[in-house]
Amino acid sequence: MRDELYIDGKKADIDSSTSISLNYKSNFLSDISKIVSNNSYTIKLPKTANNLRIIECAHIPSAVSNFPYLIHAGTLVRDGVEIIRDANVVLLSVGEQIEIALSWGNISNFSGILEDDAGLRDLDYGMSQGTDYVEWKNLESNTAQFPQIDYGYKRSETQVWYHPVVTVKWIMDKIASNYGITFDFPSDISSEMSKMIVPLLSRNDAQRQIDSNAWLMQCTGNEEVFSRTVNNFRLYRRRFMFGGQFPNYYVDFKNNEPDGPIGFVLGFNPNFRNVKVHISWSVTIKAHSSVPLANDININIVLFNPANYKSYSTFSPSEKVLVEDNGGVYDVYEFRFDIDEDAELIDDDQNPYDLSNYLEISTSEYSLIEIDSIDAGYMSFSPFSETIDLGVDDKVNSRFYFVPNLPDMKQIDFLKSIASMLGLFAMPSDRFTIKFVPFSTVVENKSNAVDWSNRLVSAYFDKTPQEMTYTLDDFAQHNRFLYKEDDSVSGNYDGDIVVDNQTLDYERDAVELPFAASGTRGGVAYIPIYSYNSDAELEYDDNVEPRILVLTEENQGVFKDLDWDTLLDAYYSSYKEIVNKPRVIVEDIRLTSVELQMLDLSVPVYLSQYGSYWVIISVKTKKNDICEVKLLKM
């Protein structure tokens, strides 16, 4: 047996006595979040000049090389047959020899999803209508995008409507696209995922939209504006002016006014009722008193409405410092502002908006204080909507973005849950593809089984395997499949796979989905995120667990056939038979390089010595084409 190893396309030197041991691992019966790569055991290479050149002399402490910190491309050729391509090669250590390891198969592609620990709301998205968001409006009849679901509000309600949904297939494609890979599903499974829907129960604004409308405003000056007298106090406004502007989704900027300064932004007009703003700004105002000044009097910065003389948000100084003590009269103070907070822009009296009704950023000052100077630089001005509202008119932000309102769960947990519900297992595929296979595929491939009878290396005269065990890892007598608990759901939708083995623990939680089940009301799924208080006022609370449903041809969201008993009958029938009373054997099998190259772990093998078919669990190569194989009886 002769091995050739190529690292980044360069042939490495291997001692003639070196045999590279490989481990092929089936991920059938494995939790998708625990799948492992096919891998080699540590490969020891001699420290030849060629090998040191390949690793860029990383054995020298002073060497400037990134080789040890990168994953490299590997190819293994055995007896002239390319049995592994697109492997990942990592440098483990350099001592008397160079130690490396290979890995290949789906985990190489899957590792990004596993290691990122990212959530569904971290998926990338754009800002295109129809693709990334929809306008939330009452369309009067339910659609595939807005299916009929009972959310707890009355049919006559005018303030809310059906929430949008996305399909499981849409989310799967998003995840795959994010990592530059392809999920390969059987066509019937792909069709099922196109019918499975995830309701968007939250009403979050889109951070990407918020970020694209944030403005770093440069304060270019200020001017004193006479205001009015209140309780015999003469009050003044000193408004700030800002340079430049750009189109903004949330607000319209007001540039000039009659008889006012030209070329400055004086204020802004909120486009919607449901708009706030986050302001980050540092300002220092130096002022002196004309009479003895009480310590509790401050200069404030306000969001001021010049149309009705009302301050909608007030920012007080974070620090007030006496910088010049003149005995109480003409004392000089510095009012220091470190603003970093959300601000209310409007109230019900300010709707609808027009150009005479806008807000500006000003100071409020008494006649007891005279401003000496103002030091104000750039201000971060970031408008946003705290929640999305139904588009009953054009005065609310009703852009319902998909990704920011996906369930608050990890991407790997979503993948794991869908794979569990549909009885899918991840199998090795090419470098950029993860293949999902139902366990029934192994049973269906029985007709294509490979006969290994004449490959069995028997060490005994009687027909008994080298080793036989009677349990599978992580199984109990009762293996429970659960939905997440939610107080708003009544009924039992859990399931159980029974293993007839009294030596095992009595029960375990095999799967707990990050979704809750859904009850049914009026023939559709019931998800009570809306209710009415004692005053018959509509209240919204999305504090329920995420849901998963099926879309009917009538564009209704239902929970039909998603209970675990039904799912286990549909997708785990052959699985339940095989794991009930398992028999696992270990045998030595002679496999040539060509057979290793063509090894398909989804195809069972036949051994006439035992008159039965077997599922491959693992294959470990040894010397002289001998492999240690672990098999599960079908």
XYZ file of C-alpha atoms in Angstrom:
634
model
C 0.000 0.000 0.000
C 1.603 3.251 -1.126
C 0.337 6.664 -0.037
C 0.973 10.043 -1.645
C -0.004 13.212 0.215
C -0.376 16.612 -1.415
C -0.573 19.799 0.670
C -1.651 22.924 -1.198
C -0.879 21.046 -4.405
C 2.705 20.169 -3.337
C 3.721 16.547 -2.859
C 4.972 15.860 0.662
C 7.698 13.365 1.498
C 6.432 10.279 3.368
C 8.541 7.495 4.893
C 8.002 4.226 3.089
C 7.038 2.612 6.406
C 4.366 5.222 7.147
C 0.753 4.129 6.817
C -1.854 6.852 7.023
C -4.808 5.667 9.101
C -8.197 7.071 8.118
C -11.448 7.135 10.064
C -14.769 7.312 8.170
C -17.638 8.182 10.490
C -21.329 7.888 9.677
C -23.523 10.560 11.206
C -26.639 8.425 11.160
C -28.138 8.394 14.646
C -26.096 11.505 15.510
C -27.376 14.869 16.704
C -26.708 17.300 13.854
C -24.897 19.648 16.253
C -22.534 16.803 17.212
C -21.606 15.554 13.768
C -17.952 14.898 13.166
C -15.714 14.862 10.140
C -14.062 11.922 8.592
C -10.503 12.300 9.761
C -7.021 10.877 9.795
C -5.074 9.951 12.834
C -1.925 12.017 13.348
C 0.318 11.819 10.289
C 4.039 12.039 10.976
C 6.182 13.430 8.167
C 9.991 13.478 8.101
C 11.750 16.841 8.395
C 13.091 16.839 4.864
C 14.008 20.047 3.079
C 10.927 19.633 0.880
C 8.537 19.208 3.819
C 10.055 22.138 5.695
C 9.607 24.239 2.570
C 5.928 23.193 2.379
C 5.301 24.308 5.985
C 7.210 27.540 5.262
C 9.913 26.726 7.848
C 7.382 27.147 10.642
C 9.691 25.051 12.852
C 11.995 28.071 13.264
C 10.831 30.337 16.144
C 11.831 33.471 14.274
C 10.058 32.442 11.057
C 7.370 34.847 9.859
C 4.753 32.425 8.575
C 1.010 32.036 8.902
C 1.153 28.382 7.869
C 0.421 26.970 11.370
C -2.628 29.206 11.729
C -4.339 28.392 8.422
C -6.285 25.441 7.059
C -4.641 24.002 3.964
C -5.960 21.965 1.041
C -5.044 18.299 1.040
C -5.309 15.338 -1.328
C -4.494 11.708 -0.485
C -3.635 9.212 -3.232
C -3.369 5.519 -2.341
C -1.992 3.007 -4.822
C -2.560 5.547 -7.583
C -6.205 6.156 -6.603
C -7.293 9.567 -5.318
C -9.277 8.409 -2.289
C -9.569 11.823 -0.582
C -9.839 15.197 -2.221
C -10.655 18.592 -0.777
C -9.424 17.597 2.667
C -8.488 20.129 5.320
C -4.876 19.884 6.494
C -3.705 21.397 9.780
C -0.217 21.523 11.237
C -0.297 20.126 14.780
C 3.323 20.388 15.923
C 6.952 20.117 14.845
C 9.435 18.110 16.895
C 11.554 15.240 15.669
C 8.888 14.903 13.010
C 6.217 17.130 11.429
C 2.794 16.165 12.746
C -0.297 16.990 10.677
C -3.905 15.797 10.465
C -6.540 15.558 7.753
C -10.278 16.038 7.990
C -12.880 15.892 5.263
C -16.610 15.672 4.824
C -19.525 17.781 5.981
C -18.171 19.103 9.249
C -15.544 21.050 7.320
C -18.364 23.018 5.746
C -20.576 22.932 8.826
C -17.951 24.231 11.242
C -18.691 27.885 10.477
C -22.303 27.507 11.580
C -21.299 25.531 14.664
C -18.496 27.832 15.765
C -20.160 31.183 15.031
C -22.910 30.514 17.563
C -24.928 32.997 15.497
C -28.664 33.521 15.744
C -31.273 33.629 13.013
C -31.483 37.394 13.458
C -27.774 37.618 12.563
C -28.470 36.468 9.008
C -27.622 38.951 6.282
C -30.429 40.845 4.597
C -30.993 43.801 2.312
C -33.548 46.586 2.128
C -35.670 45.580 -0.858
C -39.445 45.440 -0.656
C -40.806 41.951 -1.241
C -37.386 40.368 -0.799
C -36.439 41.661 2.647
C -39.603 43.253 3.945
C -43.309 43.684 3.276
C -45.627 46.534 4.104
C -47.843 45.448 6.981
C -51.343 46.368 5.895
C -54.804 44.861 6.139
C -55.246 43.156 2.781
C -58.790 42.083 3.758
C -58.118 38.461 2.739
C -55.396 36.077 3.898
C -52.535 35.177 1.572
C -49.541 32.811 1.604
C -47.449 35.669 3.017
C -50.143 36.591 5.555
C -51.954 33.305 6.299
C -54.937 33.110 8.595
C -53.797 32.421 12.170
C -55.686 33.227 15.359
C -53.459 35.732 17.178
C -56.070 36.572 19.828
C -57.580 39.780 18.415
C -61.146 40.308 17.262
C -61.957 40.078 13.576
C -63.240 43.655 13.709
C -59.920 44.971 15.031
C -58.439 47.782 12.917
C -55.065 48.262 14.632
C -53.486 44.882 13.780
C -53.778 42.119 11.212
C -52.229 38.735 10.399
C -48.461 38.741 10.848
C -46.263 37.767 7.905
C -44.602 34.346 7.802
C -41.552 32.856 6.095
C -41.078 29.247 5.056
C -38.600 26.866 6.618
C -37.052 26.466 3.153
C -36.520 30.256 2.961
C -34.643 30.244 6.268
C -32.572 27.213 5.230
C -31.568 28.936 1.992
C -30.652 32.086 3.950
C -28.360 30.152 6.279
C -26.684 28.284 3.421
C -26.178 31.502 1.451
C -24.657 33.197 4.486
C -21.900 30.572 4.646
C -21.433 30.058 0.920
C -22.571 26.442 1.002
C -25.443 24.362 -0.348
C -27.884 22.260 1.633
C -28.813 19.220 -0.440
C -32.248 17.871 0.550
C -34.298 15.122 -1.110
C -36.947 16.692 -3.335
C -39.870 15.481 -1.196
C -38.252 16.904 1.952
C -37.567 20.193 0.188
C -41.237 20.314 -0.798
C -42.294 19.711 2.808
C -40.055 22.533 4.032
C -41.695 24.878 1.537
C -45.032 24.169 3.252
C -43.693 24.570 6.791
C -43.927 28.183 7.961
C -42.536 30.241 10.822
C -44.769 33.156 11.924
C -42.940 36.407 12.666
C -44.374 37.166 16.093
C -42.220 40.181 17.033
C -42.531 43.655 15.492
C -38.930 44.868 15.505
C -37.586 47.657 13.352
C -34.675 46.673 11.097
C -31.253 47.584 12.455
C -29.866 47.780 8.947
C -32.496 50.368 8.042
C -31.778 52.270 11.268
C -28.037 52.267 10.594
C -28.476 53.466 7.022
C -30.522 56.438 8.247
C -28.265 57.440 11.140
C -26.608 60.826 10.623
C -23.447 62.249 12.117
C -24.554 65.878 12.289
C -21.925 68.606 12.510
C -22.963 71.487 14.734
C -22.016 74.610 12.782
C -23.270 77.243 15.175
C -26.109 78.518 17.339
C -28.305 81.570 17.519
C -30.399 83.209 20.199
C -34.129 83.159 19.497
C -36.569 85.157 21.624
C -39.274 82.980 23.060
C -41.761 84.165 25.691
C -42.406 85.113 29.321
C -43.652 82.533 31.797
C -44.499 83.378 35.449
C -42.619 86.668 35.125
C -39.499 84.871 33.977
C -38.138 85.789 30.586
C -37.324 82.539 28.779
C -35.081 82.265 25.753
C -34.225 79.591 23.251
C -30.822 79.203 21.687
C -31.112 76.803 18.822
C -28.344 74.787 17.272
C -27.709 74.761 13.555
C -26.243 71.848 11.643
C -24.578 71.650 8.278
C -25.800 69.529 5.388
C -28.488 66.862 5.146
C -29.388 63.738 3.256
C -32.655 61.902 2.476
C -33.951 60.048 5.512
C -36.693 57.445 5.804
C -37.768 58.393 9.318
C -37.613 62.197 9.262
C -37.608 65.169 6.891
C -34.985 67.765 7.710
C -36.057 71.422 7.768
C -33.461 73.658 6.201
C -34.569 77.249 6.326
C -37.405 79.395 7.495
C -38.587 82.895 6.458
C -36.174 85.575 7.649
C -33.953 82.868 9.165
C -30.418 81.680 8.436
C -29.773 80.079 5.091
C -27.904 76.822 4.406
C -28.411 75.201 7.795
C -30.551 72.425 9.172
C -32.715 73.995 11.865
C -34.916 71.039 12.736
C -36.711 67.999 11.469
C -40.199 66.702 10.912
C -40.904 63.058 11.932
C -42.434 61.163 9.039
C -44.249 58.693 11.278
C -46.028 58.583 14.598
C -43.984 55.604 15.758
C -40.543 57.261 15.574
C -37.996 57.876 18.312
C -34.403 59.000 18.039
C -31.184 57.983 19.727
C -28.864 60.927 20.338
C -25.200 60.733 21.279
C -23.644 64.155 21.792
C -21.132 65.945 23.984
C -21.722 69.668 24.586
C -20.126 72.158 26.963
C -21.927 75.428 27.644
C -20.108 78.160 29.567
C -22.401 80.775 31.146
C -22.398 83.389 33.910
C -25.057 84.618 36.298
C -26.334 88.170 36.428
C -27.801 87.719 39.926
C -27.026 85.249 42.737
C -27.820 81.895 41.175
C -29.462 78.994 42.984
C -27.580 75.735 42.554
C -30.676 73.900 41.357
C -31.069 76.002 38.194
C -29.596 74.424 35.083
C -29.422 75.045 31.404
C -31.042 72.154 29.577
C -30.871 70.952 25.996
C -34.311 70.144 24.651
C -36.092 68.742 21.645
C -38.359 71.697 21.154
C -41.427 72.219 19.002
C -41.495 75.852 17.864
C -45.086 75.451 16.684
C -46.556 74.921 20.140
C -43.653 75.962 22.427
C -43.450 72.460 23.880
C -40.350 70.507 24.871
C -40.727 66.828 24.012
C -37.447 65.582 25.485
C -35.182 67.305 27.985
C -31.502 66.536 28.566
C -29.994 67.770 31.801
C -26.278 68.395 32.305
C -24.277 65.409 33.438
C -22.005 67.820 35.286
C -22.238 71.429 36.456
C -18.893 72.997 37.419
C -18.214 76.378 39.015
C -15.159 77.609 37.110
C -15.078 81.201 38.400
C -16.424 82.173 41.816
C -17.290 85.870 42.003
C -19.239 85.745 45.228
C -22.579 84.774 43.696
C -22.914 87.503 41.039
C -21.347 86.880 37.641
C -20.232 83.424 38.760
C -19.091 81.431 35.732
C -20.307 77.856 35.266
C -19.686 75.076 32.782
C -22.682 72.888 31.997
C -21.325 69.644 30.543
C -23.624 67.315 28.628
C -22.794 63.700 27.733
C -26.005 62.668 26.019
C -26.414 59.025 24.999
C -30.062 58.089 25.161
C -33.309 57.585 23.325
C -35.617 60.557 23.012
C -39.328 60.876 22.443
C -40.081 62.965 19.395
C -43.826 63.307 19.382
C -47.118 62.756 21.133
C -50.707 62.388 20.036
C -51.225 66.160 19.801
C -48.655 66.384 17.068
C -50.353 64.269 14.408
C -50.543 64.473 11.539
C -47.373 66.376 10.746
C -46.881 69.276 8.434
C -44.047 71.669 7.731
C -45.208 74.090 10.409
C -44.954 71.430 13.061
C -41.361 70.295 13.508
C -38.794 69.718 16.215
C -35.474 71.408 16.713
C -32.607 70.927 19.148
C -32.303 73.993 21.389
C -31.184 75.148 24.807
C -33.553 76.405 27.451
C -32.114 79.337 29.426
C -33.407 81.802 31.977
C -32.788 85.561 31.893
C -30.708 84.958 35.027
C -28.058 83.254 32.890
C -26.094 84.644 29.991
C -24.348 82.311 27.583
C -20.650 82.978 27.084
C -19.745 80.128 24.720
C -20.936 76.763 23.441
C -18.568 73.961 22.446
C -20.517 71.379 20.460
C -19.088 69.103 17.794
C -20.638 66.209 15.923
C -23.841 64.653 17.145
C -24.953 61.108 16.280
C -28.622 61.392 15.342
C -30.249 58.004 14.786
C -34.046 57.855 14.313
C -35.832 54.521 14.617
C -39.190 52.913 15.285
C -39.506 51.072 18.558
C -42.139 48.798 17.081
C -43.698 48.259 13.665
C -47.318 49.400 13.376
C -50.051 48.409 10.982
C -50.197 50.728 7.986
C -53.663 52.162 8.579
C -52.403 55.399 7.012
C -49.103 56.738 5.734
C -48.119 58.148 9.134
C -46.605 54.974 10.611
C -43.554 52.919 9.804
C -45.134 49.666 8.618
C -42.098 48.048 6.997
C -42.121 44.519 8.406
C -38.614 43.112 7.863
C -38.217 39.337 7.875
C -34.768 38.658 9.372
C -35.002 41.038 12.386
C -38.257 39.313 13.338
C -37.184 35.703 12.967
C -37.351 33.634 16.171
C -34.658 34.533 18.679
C -32.761 31.247 18.422
C -29.385 30.020 17.199
C -29.028 28.986 13.586
C -27.656 25.577 14.592
C -30.661 25.027 16.876
C -32.998 25.815 13.999
C -31.171 23.384 11.699
C -31.144 20.750 14.411
C -34.874 21.136 15.068
C -35.901 20.828 11.400
C -33.584 17.848 10.887
C -35.092 16.198 13.965
C -38.674 16.831 12.879
C -38.063 15.387 9.404
C -35.770 12.548 10.486
C -32.726 13.900 8.638
C -29.044 13.159 9.150
C -26.064 15.025 7.699
C -23.784 13.008 5.447
C -20.339 13.805 3.963
C -20.513 15.410 0.560
C -18.314 17.658 -1.542
C -16.468 20.656 -0.146
C -19.318 23.159 -0.395
C -22.346 20.888 0.040
C -23.978 19.397 3.110
C -26.206 16.500 2.194
C -29.215 15.747 4.393
C -30.480 12.183 4.200
C -33.512 10.584 5.907
C -32.786 7.334 7.723
C -35.275 5.615 5.432
C -32.722 6.112 2.643
C -30.528 3.401 4.171
C -33.464 1.005 4.207
C -34.432 1.931 0.649
C -30.808 1.344 -0.410
C -31.023 -2.258 0.765
C -31.512 -3.316 -2.841
C -28.206 -1.624 -3.675
C -26.346 -3.173 -0.740
C -22.659 -3.982 -1.247
C -21.725 -7.595 -0.566
C -18.748 -7.680 1.777
C -18.976 -11.397 2.469
C -15.722 -12.204 0.698
C -14.095 -9.144 2.255
C -14.566 -10.334 5.827
C -11.285 -11.265 7.509
C -12.375 -13.900 10.013
C -10.089 -14.758 12.902
C -12.345 -17.558 14.116
C -13.627 -20.814 12.726
C -17.127 -20.354 14.054
C -19.457 -17.759 12.579
C -19.198 -15.142 15.321
C -17.996 -11.548 15.036
C -14.832 -10.284 16.681
C -16.941 -8.125 18.979
C -20.670 -7.623 19.505
C -22.514 -5.154 21.737
C -26.211 -4.577 22.335
C -26.623 -0.858 22.937
C -26.218 2.398 21.049
C -24.754 5.524 22.575
C -27.119 8.019 24.200
C -30.202 5.815 24.189
C -32.600 5.008 27.041
C -35.666 2.766 27.294
C -37.872 5.771 26.587
C -36.455 8.453 24.300
C -38.702 11.482 24.529
C -39.265 13.943 21.689
C -40.586 17.222 23.044
C -41.885 20.637 22.091
C -40.797 23.570 24.228
C -43.166 24.349 27.063
C -45.380 27.410 26.759
C -48.096 28.386 29.237
C -50.358 29.496 26.394
C -50.499 25.974 24.915
C -52.754 23.232 26.213
C -52.600 19.593 25.172
C -49.813 17.039 24.758
C -47.896 16.994 21.473
C -44.801 15.021 22.572
C -43.675 11.572 21.388
C -41.569 8.613 22.469
C -39.274 6.056 20.818
C -39.097 2.888 22.895
C -35.985 0.703 23.140
C -36.754 -2.718 24.613
C -33.709 -2.988 26.879
C -34.144 -2.995 30.653
C -30.415 -2.466 31.207
C -30.680 1.123 29.974
C -31.744 4.211 31.911
C -35.496 4.494 32.015
C -35.874 7.735 30.021
C -34.061 10.660 28.481
C -34.965 13.758 26.503
C -33.784 12.844 23.011
C -34.974 16.069 21.356
C -36.505 19.266 22.705
C -37.417 21.689 19.950
C -36.882 25.440 20.377
C -40.472 25.791 19.121
C -43.627 25.396 21.165
C -46.577 23.439 19.878
C -49.726 25.337 18.907
C -53.307 24.794 19.927
C -56.149 25.159 17.449
C -59.058 27.590 17.498
C -61.529 28.055 14.680
C -59.676 25.503 12.565
C -56.374 27.420 12.553
C -53.376 27.659 14.854
C -53.876 29.730 17.993
C -50.962 31.980 19.049
C -52.230 34.531 21.626
C -49.933 37.516 21.243
C -52.854 39.964 21.399
C -55.464 40.382 24.124
C -57.805 43.001 25.556
C -57.559 44.609 28.987
C -60.426 45.458 31.325
C -61.018 48.668 29.365
C -61.364 46.673 26.119
C -58.085 48.150 24.864
C -55.888 46.037 22.609
C -52.632 44.883 24.182
C -49.668 43.272 22.407
C -47.223 40.864 24.038
C -44.903 38.667 21.993
C -43.625 36.865 25.095
C -44.540 33.454 23.718
C -42.261 30.742 22.435
C -41.548 30.555 18.673
C -43.979 28.498 16.591
C -43.789 26.361 13.502
C -46.838 25.560 11.380
C -47.974 24.155 8.053
C -49.448 26.332 5.290
C -52.623 24.905 3.771
C -53.892 25.419 0.232
C -56.451 27.828 1.736
C -53.583 29.970 3.063
C -54.193 29.032 6.673
C -51.545 28.302 9.277
C -52.276 25.014 11.065
C -50.475 22.665 13.435
C -51.900 19.573 11.769
C -49.539 16.550 11.606
C -46.740 18.332 13.479
C -47.289 16.554 16.799
C -44.379 14.240 17.591
C -46.371 10.995 17.389
C -47.296 11.823 13.792
C -43.769 12.939 12.914
C -42.224 9.782 14.402
C -44.633 7.589 12.443
C -43.930 9.502 9.224
C -40.155 9.877 9.400
C -38.831 7.413 11.984
C -40.651 4.125 11.278
C -37.568 2.246 10.011
C -35.356 4.035 12.541
C -37.543 2.826 15.437
C -37.272 -0.782 14.258
C -33.496 -0.717 13.984
C -32.757 0.954 17.334
C -35.282 -1.089 19.330
C -33.014 -4.124 19.911
C -29.697 -3.102 18.370
C -26.817 -5.444 17.635
C -23.503 -3.756 16.855
C -20.509 -5.742 15.638
C -16.874 -4.914 14.943
C -15.117 -6.811 12.148
C -11.988 -6.586 10.016
C -12.878 -5.982 6.361
C -10.435 -5.874 3.461
C -11.157 -2.758 1.343
C -9.068 -1.661 -1.617
C -8.256 1.962 -2.413
C -10.927 1.992 -5.107
C -13.522 0.699 -2.640
C -12.565 3.351 -0.108
C -12.866 6.010 -2.778
C -16.386 4.816 -3.613
C -17.488 4.236 -0.009
C -21.061 5.459 0.532
C -22.143 5.328 4.166
C -25.823 5.614 3.192
C -25.681 2.226 1.425
C -25.882 -0.854 3.670
C -23.629 -3.899 3.310
C -24.433 -7.613 3.286
C -22.540 -10.352 5.132
C -23.565 -13.887 4.158
C -21.718 -15.240 7.208
C -24.540 -13.815 9.331
C -27.258 -13.784 6.665
C -28.118 -10.133 7.293
C -27.752 -6.533 6.164
C -25.820 -3.940 8.154
C -25.587 -0.160 8.416
C -22.026 1.202 8.412
C -21.291 3.180 11.580
C -17.552 3.696 11.098
C -14.549 2.516 9.088
C -10.980 2.766 10.391
C -8.190 1.908 7.959
C -5.184 -0.127 9.108
C -2.297 -1.738 7.207
C -2.467 -3.878 4.068
C -5.976 -2.752 3.068
C -7.435 -4.061 6.336
C -10.136 -1.878 7.899
C -11.786 -2.097 11.288
C -15.507 -1.650 10.602
C -18.356 -1.077 13.070
C -21.754 -2.211 11.783
C -25.365 -1.964 13.023
C -27.702 -4.846 12.152
C -30.783 -3.933 10.104
